[in-house]
PDB file of C-alpha atoms in Angstrom:
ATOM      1  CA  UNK A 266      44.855  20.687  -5.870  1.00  0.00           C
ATOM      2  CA  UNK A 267      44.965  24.349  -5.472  1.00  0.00           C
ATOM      3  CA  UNK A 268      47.001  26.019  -2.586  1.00  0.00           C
ATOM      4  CA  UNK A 269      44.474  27.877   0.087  1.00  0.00           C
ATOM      5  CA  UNK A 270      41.836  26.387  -1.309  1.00  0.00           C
ATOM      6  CA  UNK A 271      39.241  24.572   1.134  1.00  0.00           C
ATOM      7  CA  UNK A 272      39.839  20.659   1.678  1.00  0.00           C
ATOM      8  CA  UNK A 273      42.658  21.623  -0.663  1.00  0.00           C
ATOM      9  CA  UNK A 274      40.382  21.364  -4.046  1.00  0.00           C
ATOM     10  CA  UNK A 275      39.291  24.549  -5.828  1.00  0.00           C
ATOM     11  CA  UNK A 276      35.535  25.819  -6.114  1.00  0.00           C
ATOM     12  CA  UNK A 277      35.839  24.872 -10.163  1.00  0.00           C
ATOM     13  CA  UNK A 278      36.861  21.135  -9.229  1.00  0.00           C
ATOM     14  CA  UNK A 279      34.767  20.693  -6.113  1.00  0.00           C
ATOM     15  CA  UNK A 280      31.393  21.773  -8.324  1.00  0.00           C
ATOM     16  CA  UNK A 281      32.970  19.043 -10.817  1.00  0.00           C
ATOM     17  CA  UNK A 282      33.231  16.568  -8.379  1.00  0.00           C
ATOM     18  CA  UNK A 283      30.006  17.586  -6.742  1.00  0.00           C
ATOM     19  CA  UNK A 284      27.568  17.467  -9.576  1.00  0.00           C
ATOM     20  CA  UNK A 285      29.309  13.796 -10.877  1.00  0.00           C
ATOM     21  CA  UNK A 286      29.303  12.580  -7.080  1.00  0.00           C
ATOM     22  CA  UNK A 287      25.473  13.847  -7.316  1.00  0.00           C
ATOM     23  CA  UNK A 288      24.603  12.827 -10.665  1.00  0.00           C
ATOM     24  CA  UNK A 289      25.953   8.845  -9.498  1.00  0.00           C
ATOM     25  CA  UNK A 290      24.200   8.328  -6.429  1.00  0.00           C
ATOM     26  CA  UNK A 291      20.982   9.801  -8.398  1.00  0.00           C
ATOM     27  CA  UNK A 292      21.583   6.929 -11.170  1.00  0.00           C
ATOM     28  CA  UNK A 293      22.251   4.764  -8.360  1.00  0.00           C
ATOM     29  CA  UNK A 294      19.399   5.374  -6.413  1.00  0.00           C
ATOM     30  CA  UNK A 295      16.704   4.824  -9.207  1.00  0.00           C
ATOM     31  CA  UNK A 296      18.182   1.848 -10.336  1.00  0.00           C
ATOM     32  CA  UNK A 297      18.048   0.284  -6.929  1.00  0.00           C
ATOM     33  CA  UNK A 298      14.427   1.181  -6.760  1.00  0.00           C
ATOM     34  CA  UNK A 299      13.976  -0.120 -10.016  1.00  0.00           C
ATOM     35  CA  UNK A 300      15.191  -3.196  -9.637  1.00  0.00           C
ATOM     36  CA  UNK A 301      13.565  -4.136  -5.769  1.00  0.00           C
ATOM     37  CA  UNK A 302      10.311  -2.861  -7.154  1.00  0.00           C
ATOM     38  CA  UNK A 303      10.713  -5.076  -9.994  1.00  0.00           C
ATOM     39  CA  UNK A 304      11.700  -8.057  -7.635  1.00  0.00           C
ATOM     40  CA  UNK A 305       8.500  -7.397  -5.604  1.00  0.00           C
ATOM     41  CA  UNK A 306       6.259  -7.440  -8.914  1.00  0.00           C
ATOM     42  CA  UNK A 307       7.729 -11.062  -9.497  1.00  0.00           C
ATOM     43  CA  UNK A 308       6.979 -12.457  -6.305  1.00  0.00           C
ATOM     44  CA  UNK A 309       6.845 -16.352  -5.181  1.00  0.00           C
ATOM     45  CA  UNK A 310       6.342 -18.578  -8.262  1.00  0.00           C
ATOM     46  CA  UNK A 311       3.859 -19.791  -6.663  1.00  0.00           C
ATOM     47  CA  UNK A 312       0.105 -21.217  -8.421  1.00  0.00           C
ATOM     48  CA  UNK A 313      -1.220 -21.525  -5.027  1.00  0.00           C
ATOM     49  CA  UNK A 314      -5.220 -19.995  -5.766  1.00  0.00           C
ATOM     50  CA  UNK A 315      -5.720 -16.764  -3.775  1.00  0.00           C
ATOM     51  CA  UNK A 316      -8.575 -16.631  -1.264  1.00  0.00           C
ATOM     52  CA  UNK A 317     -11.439 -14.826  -0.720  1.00  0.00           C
ATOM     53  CA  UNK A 318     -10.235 -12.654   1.528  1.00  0.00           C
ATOM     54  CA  UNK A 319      -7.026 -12.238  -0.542  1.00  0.00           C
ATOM     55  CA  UNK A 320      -9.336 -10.740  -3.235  1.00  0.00           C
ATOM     56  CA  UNK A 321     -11.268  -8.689  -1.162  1.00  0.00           C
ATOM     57  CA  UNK A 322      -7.975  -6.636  -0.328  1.00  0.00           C
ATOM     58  CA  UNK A 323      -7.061  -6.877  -4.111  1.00  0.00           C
ATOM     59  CA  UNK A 324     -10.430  -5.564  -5.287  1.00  0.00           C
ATOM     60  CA  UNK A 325     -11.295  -3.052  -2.502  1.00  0.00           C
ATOM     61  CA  UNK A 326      -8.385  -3.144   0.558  1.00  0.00           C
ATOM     62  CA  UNK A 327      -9.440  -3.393   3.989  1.00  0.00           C
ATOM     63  CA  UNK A 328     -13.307  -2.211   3.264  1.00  0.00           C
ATOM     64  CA  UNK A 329     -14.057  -4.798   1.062  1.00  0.00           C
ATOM     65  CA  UNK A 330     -12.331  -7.251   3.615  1.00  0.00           C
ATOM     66  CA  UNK A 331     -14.630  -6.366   6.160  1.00  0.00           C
ATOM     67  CA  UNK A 332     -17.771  -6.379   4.090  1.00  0.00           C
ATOM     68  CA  UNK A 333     -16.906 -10.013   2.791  1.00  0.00           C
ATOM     69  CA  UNK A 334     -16.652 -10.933   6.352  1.00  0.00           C
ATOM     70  CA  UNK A 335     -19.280  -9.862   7.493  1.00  0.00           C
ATOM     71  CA  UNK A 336     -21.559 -10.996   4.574  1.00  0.00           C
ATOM     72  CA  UNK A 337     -20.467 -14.583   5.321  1.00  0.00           C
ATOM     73  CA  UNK A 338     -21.200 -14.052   8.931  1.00  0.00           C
ATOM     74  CA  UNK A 339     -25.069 -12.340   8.260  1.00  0.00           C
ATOM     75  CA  UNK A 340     -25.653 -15.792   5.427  1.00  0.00           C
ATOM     76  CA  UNK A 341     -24.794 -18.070   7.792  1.00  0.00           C
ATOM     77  CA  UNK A 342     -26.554 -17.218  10.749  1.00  0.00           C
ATOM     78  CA  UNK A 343     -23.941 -16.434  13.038  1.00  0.00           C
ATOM     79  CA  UNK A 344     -24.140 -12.418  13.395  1.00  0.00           C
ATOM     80  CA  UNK A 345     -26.702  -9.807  12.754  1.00  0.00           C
ATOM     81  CA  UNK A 346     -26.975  -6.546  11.847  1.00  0.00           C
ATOM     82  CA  UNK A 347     -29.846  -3.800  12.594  1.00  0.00           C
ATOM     83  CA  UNK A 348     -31.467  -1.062  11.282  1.00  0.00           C
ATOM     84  CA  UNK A 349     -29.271   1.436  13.181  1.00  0.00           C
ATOM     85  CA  UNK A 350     -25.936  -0.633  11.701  1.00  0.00           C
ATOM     86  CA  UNK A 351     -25.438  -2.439  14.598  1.00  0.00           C
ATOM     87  CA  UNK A 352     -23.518  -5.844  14.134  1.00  0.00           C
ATOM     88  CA  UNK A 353     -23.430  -8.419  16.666  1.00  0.00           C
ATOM     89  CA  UNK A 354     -23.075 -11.629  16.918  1.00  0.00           C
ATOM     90  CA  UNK A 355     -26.008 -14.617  17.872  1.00  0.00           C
ATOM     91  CA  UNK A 356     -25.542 -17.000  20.744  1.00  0.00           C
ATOM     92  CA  UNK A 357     -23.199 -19.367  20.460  1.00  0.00           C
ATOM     93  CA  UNK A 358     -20.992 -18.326  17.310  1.00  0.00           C
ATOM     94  CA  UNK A 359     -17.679 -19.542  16.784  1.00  0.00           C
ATOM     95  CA  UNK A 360     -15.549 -18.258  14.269  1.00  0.00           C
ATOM     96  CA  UNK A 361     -13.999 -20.574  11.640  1.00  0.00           C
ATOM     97  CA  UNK A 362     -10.759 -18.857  10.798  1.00  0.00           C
ATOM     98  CA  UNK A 363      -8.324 -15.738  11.761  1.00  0.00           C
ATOM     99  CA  UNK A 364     -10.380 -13.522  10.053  1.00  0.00           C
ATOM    100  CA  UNK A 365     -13.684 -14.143  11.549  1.00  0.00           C
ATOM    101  CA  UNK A 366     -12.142 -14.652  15.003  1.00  0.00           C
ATOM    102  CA  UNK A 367     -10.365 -10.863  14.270  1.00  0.00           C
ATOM    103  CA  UNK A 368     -13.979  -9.670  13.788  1.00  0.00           C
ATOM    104  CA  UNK A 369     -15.692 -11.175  16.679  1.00  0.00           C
ATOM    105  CA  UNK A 370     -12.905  -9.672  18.957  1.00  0.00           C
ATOM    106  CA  UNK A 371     -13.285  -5.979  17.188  1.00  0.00           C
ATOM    107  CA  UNK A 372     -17.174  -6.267  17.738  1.00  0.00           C
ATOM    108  CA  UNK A 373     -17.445  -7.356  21.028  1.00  0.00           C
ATOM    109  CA  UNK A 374     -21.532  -8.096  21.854  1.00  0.00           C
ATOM    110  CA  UNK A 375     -22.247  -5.464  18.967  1.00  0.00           C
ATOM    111  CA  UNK A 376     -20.722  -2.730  17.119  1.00  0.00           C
ATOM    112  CA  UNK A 377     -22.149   0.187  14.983  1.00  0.00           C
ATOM    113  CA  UNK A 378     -20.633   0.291  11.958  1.00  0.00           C
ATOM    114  CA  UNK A 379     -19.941   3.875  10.800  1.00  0.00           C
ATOM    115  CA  UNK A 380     -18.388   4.030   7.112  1.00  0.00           C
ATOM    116  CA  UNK A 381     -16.757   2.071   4.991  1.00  0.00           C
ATOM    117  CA  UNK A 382     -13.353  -0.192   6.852  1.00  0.00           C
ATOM    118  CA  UNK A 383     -15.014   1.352  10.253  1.00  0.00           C
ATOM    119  CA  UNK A 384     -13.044  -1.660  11.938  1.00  0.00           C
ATOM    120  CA  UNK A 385     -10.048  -0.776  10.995  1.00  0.00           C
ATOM    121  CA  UNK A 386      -9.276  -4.521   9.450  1.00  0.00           C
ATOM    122  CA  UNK A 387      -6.005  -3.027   8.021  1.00  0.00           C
ATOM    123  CA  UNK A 388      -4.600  -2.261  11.181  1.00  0.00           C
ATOM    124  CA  UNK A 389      -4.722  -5.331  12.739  1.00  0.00           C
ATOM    125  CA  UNK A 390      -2.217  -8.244  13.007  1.00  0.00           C
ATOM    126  CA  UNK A 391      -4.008 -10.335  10.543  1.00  0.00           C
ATOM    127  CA  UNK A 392      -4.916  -7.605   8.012  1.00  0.00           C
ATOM    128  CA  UNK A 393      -0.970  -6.532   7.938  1.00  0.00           C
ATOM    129  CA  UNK A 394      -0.397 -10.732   7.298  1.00  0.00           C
ATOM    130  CA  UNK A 395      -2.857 -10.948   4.624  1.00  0.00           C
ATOM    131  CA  UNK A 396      -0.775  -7.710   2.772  1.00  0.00           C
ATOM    132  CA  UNK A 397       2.467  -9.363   3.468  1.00  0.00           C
ATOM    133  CA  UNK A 398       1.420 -12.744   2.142  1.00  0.00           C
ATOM    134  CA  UNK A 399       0.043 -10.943  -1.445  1.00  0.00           C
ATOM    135  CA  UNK A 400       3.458  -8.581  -1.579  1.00  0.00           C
ATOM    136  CA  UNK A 401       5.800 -12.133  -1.618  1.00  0.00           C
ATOM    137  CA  UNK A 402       3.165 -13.857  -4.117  1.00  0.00           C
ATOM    138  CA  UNK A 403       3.711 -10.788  -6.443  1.00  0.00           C
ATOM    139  CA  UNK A 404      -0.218  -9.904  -6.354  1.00  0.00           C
ATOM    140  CA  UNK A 405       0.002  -6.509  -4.410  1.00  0.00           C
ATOM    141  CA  UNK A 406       2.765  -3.502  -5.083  1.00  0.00           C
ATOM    142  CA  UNK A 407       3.290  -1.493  -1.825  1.00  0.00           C
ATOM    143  CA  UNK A 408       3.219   2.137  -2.151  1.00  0.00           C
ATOM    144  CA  UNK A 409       4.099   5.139   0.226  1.00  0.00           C
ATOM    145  CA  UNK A 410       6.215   4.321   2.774  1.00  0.00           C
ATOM    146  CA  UNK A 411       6.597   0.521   2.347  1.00  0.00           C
ATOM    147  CA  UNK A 412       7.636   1.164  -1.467  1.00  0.00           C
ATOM    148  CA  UNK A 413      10.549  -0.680  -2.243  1.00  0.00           C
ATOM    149  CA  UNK A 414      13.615   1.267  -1.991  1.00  0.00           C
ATOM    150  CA  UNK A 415      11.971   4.452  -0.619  1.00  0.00           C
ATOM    151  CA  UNK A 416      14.691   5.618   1.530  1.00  0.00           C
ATOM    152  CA  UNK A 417      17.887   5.109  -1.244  1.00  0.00           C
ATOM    153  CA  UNK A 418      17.027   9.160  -1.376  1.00  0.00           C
ATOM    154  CA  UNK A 419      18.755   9.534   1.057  1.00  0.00           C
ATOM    155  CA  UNK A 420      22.246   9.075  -0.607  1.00  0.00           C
ATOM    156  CA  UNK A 421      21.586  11.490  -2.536  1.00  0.00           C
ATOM    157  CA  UNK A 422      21.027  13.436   0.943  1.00  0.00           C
ATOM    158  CA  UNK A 423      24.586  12.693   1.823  1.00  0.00           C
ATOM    159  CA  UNK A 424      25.692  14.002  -1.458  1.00  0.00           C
ATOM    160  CA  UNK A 425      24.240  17.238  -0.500  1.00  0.00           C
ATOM    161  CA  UNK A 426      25.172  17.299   2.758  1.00  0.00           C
ATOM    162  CA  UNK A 427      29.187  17.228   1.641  1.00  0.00           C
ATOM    163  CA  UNK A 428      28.198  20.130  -0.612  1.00  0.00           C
ATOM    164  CA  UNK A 429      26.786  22.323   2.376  1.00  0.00           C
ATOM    165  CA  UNK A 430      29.655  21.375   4.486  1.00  0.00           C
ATOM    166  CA  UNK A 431      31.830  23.165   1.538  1.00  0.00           C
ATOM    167  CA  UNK A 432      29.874  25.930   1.480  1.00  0.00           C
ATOM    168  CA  UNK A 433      30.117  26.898   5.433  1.00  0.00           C
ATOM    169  CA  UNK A 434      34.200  26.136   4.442  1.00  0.00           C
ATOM    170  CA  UNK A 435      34.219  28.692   1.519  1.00  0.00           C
ATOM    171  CA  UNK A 436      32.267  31.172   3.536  1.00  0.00           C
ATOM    172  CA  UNK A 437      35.363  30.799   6.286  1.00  0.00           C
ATOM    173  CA  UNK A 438      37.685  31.464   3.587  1.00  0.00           C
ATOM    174  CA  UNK A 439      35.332  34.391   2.114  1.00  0.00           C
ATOM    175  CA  UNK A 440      35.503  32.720  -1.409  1.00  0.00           C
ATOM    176  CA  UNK A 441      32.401  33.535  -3.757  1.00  0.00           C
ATOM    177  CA  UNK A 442      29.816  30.901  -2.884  1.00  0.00           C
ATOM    178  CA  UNK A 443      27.291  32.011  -5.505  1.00  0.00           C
ATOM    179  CA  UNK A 444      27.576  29.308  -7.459  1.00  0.00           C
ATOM    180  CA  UNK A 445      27.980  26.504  -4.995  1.00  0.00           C
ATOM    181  CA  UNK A 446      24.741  27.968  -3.556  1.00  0.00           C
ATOM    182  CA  UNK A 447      22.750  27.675  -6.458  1.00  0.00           C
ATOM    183  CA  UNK A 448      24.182  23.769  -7.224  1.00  0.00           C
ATOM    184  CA  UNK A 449      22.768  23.118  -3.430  1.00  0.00           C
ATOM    185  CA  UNK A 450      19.396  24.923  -4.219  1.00  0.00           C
ATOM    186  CA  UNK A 451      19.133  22.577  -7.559  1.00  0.00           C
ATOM    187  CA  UNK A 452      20.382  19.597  -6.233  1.00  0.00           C
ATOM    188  CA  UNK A 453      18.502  20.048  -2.904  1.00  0.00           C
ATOM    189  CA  UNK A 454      15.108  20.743  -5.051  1.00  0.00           C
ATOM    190  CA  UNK A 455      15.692  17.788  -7.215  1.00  0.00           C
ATOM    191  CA  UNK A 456      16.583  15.715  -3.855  1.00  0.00           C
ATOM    192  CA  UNK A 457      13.230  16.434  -2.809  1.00  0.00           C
ATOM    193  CA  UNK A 458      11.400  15.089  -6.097  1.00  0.00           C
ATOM    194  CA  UNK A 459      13.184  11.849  -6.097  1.00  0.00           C
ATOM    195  CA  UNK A 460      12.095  11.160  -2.320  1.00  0.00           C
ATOM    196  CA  UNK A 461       8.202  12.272  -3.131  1.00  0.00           C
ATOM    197  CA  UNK A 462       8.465  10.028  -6.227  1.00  0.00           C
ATOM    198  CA  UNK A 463      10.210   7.595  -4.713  1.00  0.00           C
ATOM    199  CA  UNK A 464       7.018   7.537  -2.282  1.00  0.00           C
ATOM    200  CA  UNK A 465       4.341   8.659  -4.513  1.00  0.00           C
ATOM    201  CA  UNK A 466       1.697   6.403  -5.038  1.00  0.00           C
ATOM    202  CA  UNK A 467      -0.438   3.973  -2.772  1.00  0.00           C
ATOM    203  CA  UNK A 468      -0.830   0.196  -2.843  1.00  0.00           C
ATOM    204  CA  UNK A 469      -1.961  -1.348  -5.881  1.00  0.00           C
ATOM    205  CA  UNK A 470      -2.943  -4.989  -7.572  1.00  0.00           C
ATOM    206  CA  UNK A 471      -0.283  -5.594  -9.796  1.00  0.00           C
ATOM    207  CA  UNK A 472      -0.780  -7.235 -13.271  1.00  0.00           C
ATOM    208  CA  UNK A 473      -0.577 -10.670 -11.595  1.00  0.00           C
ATOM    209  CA  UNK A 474      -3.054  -9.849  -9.077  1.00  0.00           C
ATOM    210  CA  UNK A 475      -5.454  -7.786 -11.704  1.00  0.00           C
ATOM    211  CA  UNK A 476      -5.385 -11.311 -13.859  1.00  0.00           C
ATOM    212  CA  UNK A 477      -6.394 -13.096 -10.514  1.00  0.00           C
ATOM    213  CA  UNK A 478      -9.255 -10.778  -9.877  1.00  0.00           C
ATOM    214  CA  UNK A 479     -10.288 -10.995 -13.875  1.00  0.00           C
ATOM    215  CA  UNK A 480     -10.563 -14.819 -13.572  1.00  0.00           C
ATOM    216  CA  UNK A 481     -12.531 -14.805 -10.940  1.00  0.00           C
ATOM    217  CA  UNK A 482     -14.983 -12.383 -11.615  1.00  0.00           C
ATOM    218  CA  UNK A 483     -15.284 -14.225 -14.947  1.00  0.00           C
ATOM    219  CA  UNK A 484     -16.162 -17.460 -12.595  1.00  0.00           C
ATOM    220  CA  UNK A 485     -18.326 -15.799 -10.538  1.00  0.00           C
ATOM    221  CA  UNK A 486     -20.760 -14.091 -13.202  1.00  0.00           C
ATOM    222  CA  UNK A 487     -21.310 -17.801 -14.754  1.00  0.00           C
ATOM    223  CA  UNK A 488     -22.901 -18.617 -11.110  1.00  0.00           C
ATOM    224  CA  UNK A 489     -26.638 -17.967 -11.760  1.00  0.00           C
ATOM    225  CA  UNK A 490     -28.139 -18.143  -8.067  1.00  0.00           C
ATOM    226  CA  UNK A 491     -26.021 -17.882  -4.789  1.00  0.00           C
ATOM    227  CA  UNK A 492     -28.490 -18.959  -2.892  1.00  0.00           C
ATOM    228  CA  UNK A 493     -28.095 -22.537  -4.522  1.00  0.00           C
ATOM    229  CA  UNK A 494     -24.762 -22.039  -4.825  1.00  0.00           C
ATOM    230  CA  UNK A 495     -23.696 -20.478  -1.572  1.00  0.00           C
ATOM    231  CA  UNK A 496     -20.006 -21.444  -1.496  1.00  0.00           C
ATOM    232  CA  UNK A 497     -19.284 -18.632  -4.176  1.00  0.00           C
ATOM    233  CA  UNK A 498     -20.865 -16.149  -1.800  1.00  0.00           C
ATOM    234  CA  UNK A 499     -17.354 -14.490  -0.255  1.00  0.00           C
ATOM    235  CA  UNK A 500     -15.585 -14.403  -3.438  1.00  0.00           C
ATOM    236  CA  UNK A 501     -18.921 -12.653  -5.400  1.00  0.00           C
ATOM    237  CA  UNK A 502     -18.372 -10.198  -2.525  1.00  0.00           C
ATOM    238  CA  UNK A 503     -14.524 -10.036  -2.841  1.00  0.00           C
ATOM    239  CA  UNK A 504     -14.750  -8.870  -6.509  1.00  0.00           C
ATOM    240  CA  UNK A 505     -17.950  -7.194  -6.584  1.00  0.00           C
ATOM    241  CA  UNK A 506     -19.030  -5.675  -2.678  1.00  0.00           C
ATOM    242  CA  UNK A 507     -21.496  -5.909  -1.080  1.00  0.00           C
ATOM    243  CA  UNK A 508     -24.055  -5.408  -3.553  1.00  0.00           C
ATOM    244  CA  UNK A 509     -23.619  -9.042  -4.756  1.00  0.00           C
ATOM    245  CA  UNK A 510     -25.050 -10.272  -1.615  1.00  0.00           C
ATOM    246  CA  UNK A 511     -28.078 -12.739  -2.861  1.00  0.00           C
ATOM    247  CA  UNK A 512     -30.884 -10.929   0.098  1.00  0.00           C
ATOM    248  CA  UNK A 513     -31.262  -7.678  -1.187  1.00  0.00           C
ATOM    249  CA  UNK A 514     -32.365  -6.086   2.285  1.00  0.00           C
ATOM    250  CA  UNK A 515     -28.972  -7.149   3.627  1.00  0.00           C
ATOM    251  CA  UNK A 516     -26.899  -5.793   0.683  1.00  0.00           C
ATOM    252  CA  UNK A 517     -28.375  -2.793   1.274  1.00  0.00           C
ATOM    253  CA  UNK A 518     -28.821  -2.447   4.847  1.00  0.00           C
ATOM    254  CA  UNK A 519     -24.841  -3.251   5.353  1.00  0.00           C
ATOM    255  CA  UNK A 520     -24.207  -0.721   2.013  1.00  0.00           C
ATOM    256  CA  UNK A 521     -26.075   1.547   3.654  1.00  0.00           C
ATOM    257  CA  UNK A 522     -23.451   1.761   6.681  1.00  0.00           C
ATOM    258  CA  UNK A 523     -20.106   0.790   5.696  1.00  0.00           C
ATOM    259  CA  UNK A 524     -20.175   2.588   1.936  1.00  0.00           C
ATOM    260  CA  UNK A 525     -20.354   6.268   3.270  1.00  0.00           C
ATOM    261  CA  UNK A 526     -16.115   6.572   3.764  1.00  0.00           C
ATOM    262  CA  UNK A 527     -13.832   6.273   1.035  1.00  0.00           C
ATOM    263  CA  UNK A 528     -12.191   2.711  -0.418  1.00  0.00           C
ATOM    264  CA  UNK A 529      -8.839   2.196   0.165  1.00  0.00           C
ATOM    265  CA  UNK A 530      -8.380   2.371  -4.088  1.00  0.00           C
ATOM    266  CA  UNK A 531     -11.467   2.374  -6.446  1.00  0.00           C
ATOM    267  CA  UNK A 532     -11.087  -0.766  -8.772  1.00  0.00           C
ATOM    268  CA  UNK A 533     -13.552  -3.237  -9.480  1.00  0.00           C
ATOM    269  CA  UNK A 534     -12.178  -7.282 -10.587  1.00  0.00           C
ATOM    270  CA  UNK A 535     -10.591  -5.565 -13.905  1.00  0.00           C
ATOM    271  CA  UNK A 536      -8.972  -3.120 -12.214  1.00  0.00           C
ATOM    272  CA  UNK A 537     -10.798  -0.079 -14.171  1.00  0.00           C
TER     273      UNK A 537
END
C-alpha cells in the first residue's frame, strides 16, 4: 500500500497487478476457446451416414443445397424451370421431405432464380437445423459469430476497463498517467486482435466432414450412368453441383442462373 495513492496501491504496483490481471484472463480466454472449439470438432460419436442434403452444405453451403433440391425436383417431374430461370412447380406436386416442402413454400407458383443461394435456404428454419445437426455430429466448425467461445474477449474487456477506471483516478490525483496510458493503448490494441481472431474465419467442413465428402465422391465417380442409376442423383449433386446433373440442357440451364453469386466457401468433395 502506499499512503495517497489511488485505491490505496501505487502506479508501480497497480501496472504490476494490471498487466498479470491482463496477461491471466488473456491465457484464460484462449484456452477456453481452445478447448470448446476442440469439443465442437469432436462432436456426437455418432456413424449415423450423412445425407444428401447434409453434403450439399458440406461441399457448397446453402447454394449447393438449393441446387441439389432443385435438381431432384426438375428429374423427377415435379417442378420446372424456363429459359428466363423461372422455377415452378407442375400440377399436383407434393413434396417428400422438409426440404422440398421449404422450397415449394419459397417458390410459390414460380420463382426466378437470380444467383447462386437466391432462396436464401440458409436463412430458413430448416437450413439453420440442417447446420445445427452437422455442428453436434462434429462435421461442420462454425465461424464468425457462432465460433465457439467468441465472446470470452470480453474478460479481457473487463480487465481494461479496471485499468481506465485508474486512470480517470490518477488524473483526480494529478499523478503522471503516461505510462498507465500507454499499458491501456497496448492492452486495448491487443484486446481488439483477440476478439477479431477470436471471430475470424467462416464456417468450414472439418476433417470429419472433409473424410465424409471424400468417401462419397469416391462412391459416386464409380457410378457410370445416373440415368440408370438415379438414386445417386442428389448426392452426385451434393459433392459435385450442378454440373453432374445426367441432362446436360438442365445442368446448364439451372448453372446458368443460380452460379452467377458467390458460394458460401469454394471446396469441392476434397475440400481443395
Amino acid at each position: 500500500m502506499e499512503d495517497g495513492a489511488p485505491w490505496g496501491i501505487g502506479a508501480g504496483q497497480f501496472l504490476w497487478l494490471y498487466w498479470i490481471a491482463f496477461a491471466l484472463a488473456l491465457v484464460v480466454v484462449l484456452a477456453v476457446a481452445a478447448y470448446l472449439r476442440r469439443e465442437a470438432a469432436v462432436g456426437d460419436a455418432d456413424t449415423r451416414p450423412l445425407g444428401h442434403y447434409h453434403l450439399a452444405w458440406l461441399a457448397g453451403g446453402a447454394p449447393r443445397v438449393e441446387e441439389v433440391v432443385i435438381a431432384v425436383l426438375l428429374a423427377s417431374g415435379r417442378a420446372r424451370i424456363d429459359d428466363r430461370g423461372v422455377l415452378a412447380p407442375l400440377p399436383g406436386a407434393e413434396p417428400s421431405d422438409p426440404v422440398e416442402r421449404w422450397l415449394f413454400r419459397s417458390i410459390g407458383t414460380g420463382r426466378t432464380l437470380r444467383g447462386a443461394g437466391s432462396l436464401r435456404f440458409g436463412d430458413s428454419q430448416v437450413g439453420r437445423e440442417l447446420v445445427g445437426d452437422l455442428t453436434r455430429r462434429g462435421h461442420l466448425r462454425r465461424g464468425g459469430a457462432e465460433s465457439p467461445g467468441h465472446q470470452g474477449h470480453w474478460l479481457l474487456g473487463v480487465v481494461l476497463g479496471v485499468g481506465v477506471a485508474r486512470l480517470f483516478a490518477e488524473l483526480d490525483w494529478e499523478w503522471q498517467v503516461g505510462v498507465l496510458s500507454i499499458s491501456l493503448v497496448l492492452s486495448g490494441a491487443v484486446w481488439l486482435a483477440v476478439a477479431f481472431a477470436l471471430r475470424a474465419g467462416e464456417d468450414r467442413p472439418s476433417d470429419r466432414g472433409r473424410a465424409a465428402l471424400a468417401a462419397v465422391s469416391v462412391r459416386v465417380a464409380q457410378v457410370e450412368d445416373l440415368r440408370a442409376q438415379p438414386d445417386w442423383l442428389p448426392a452426385a449433386v451434393a459433392v459435385e453441383g450442378i454440373a453432374a446433373h445426367p441432362d446436360p440442357a438442365v445442368a446448364e440451364l439451372v448453372a446458368a442462373h443460380t452460379r452467377p453469386g458467390p458460394l458460401t466457401w469454394p471446396l469441392n468433395a476434397t475440400g481443395r
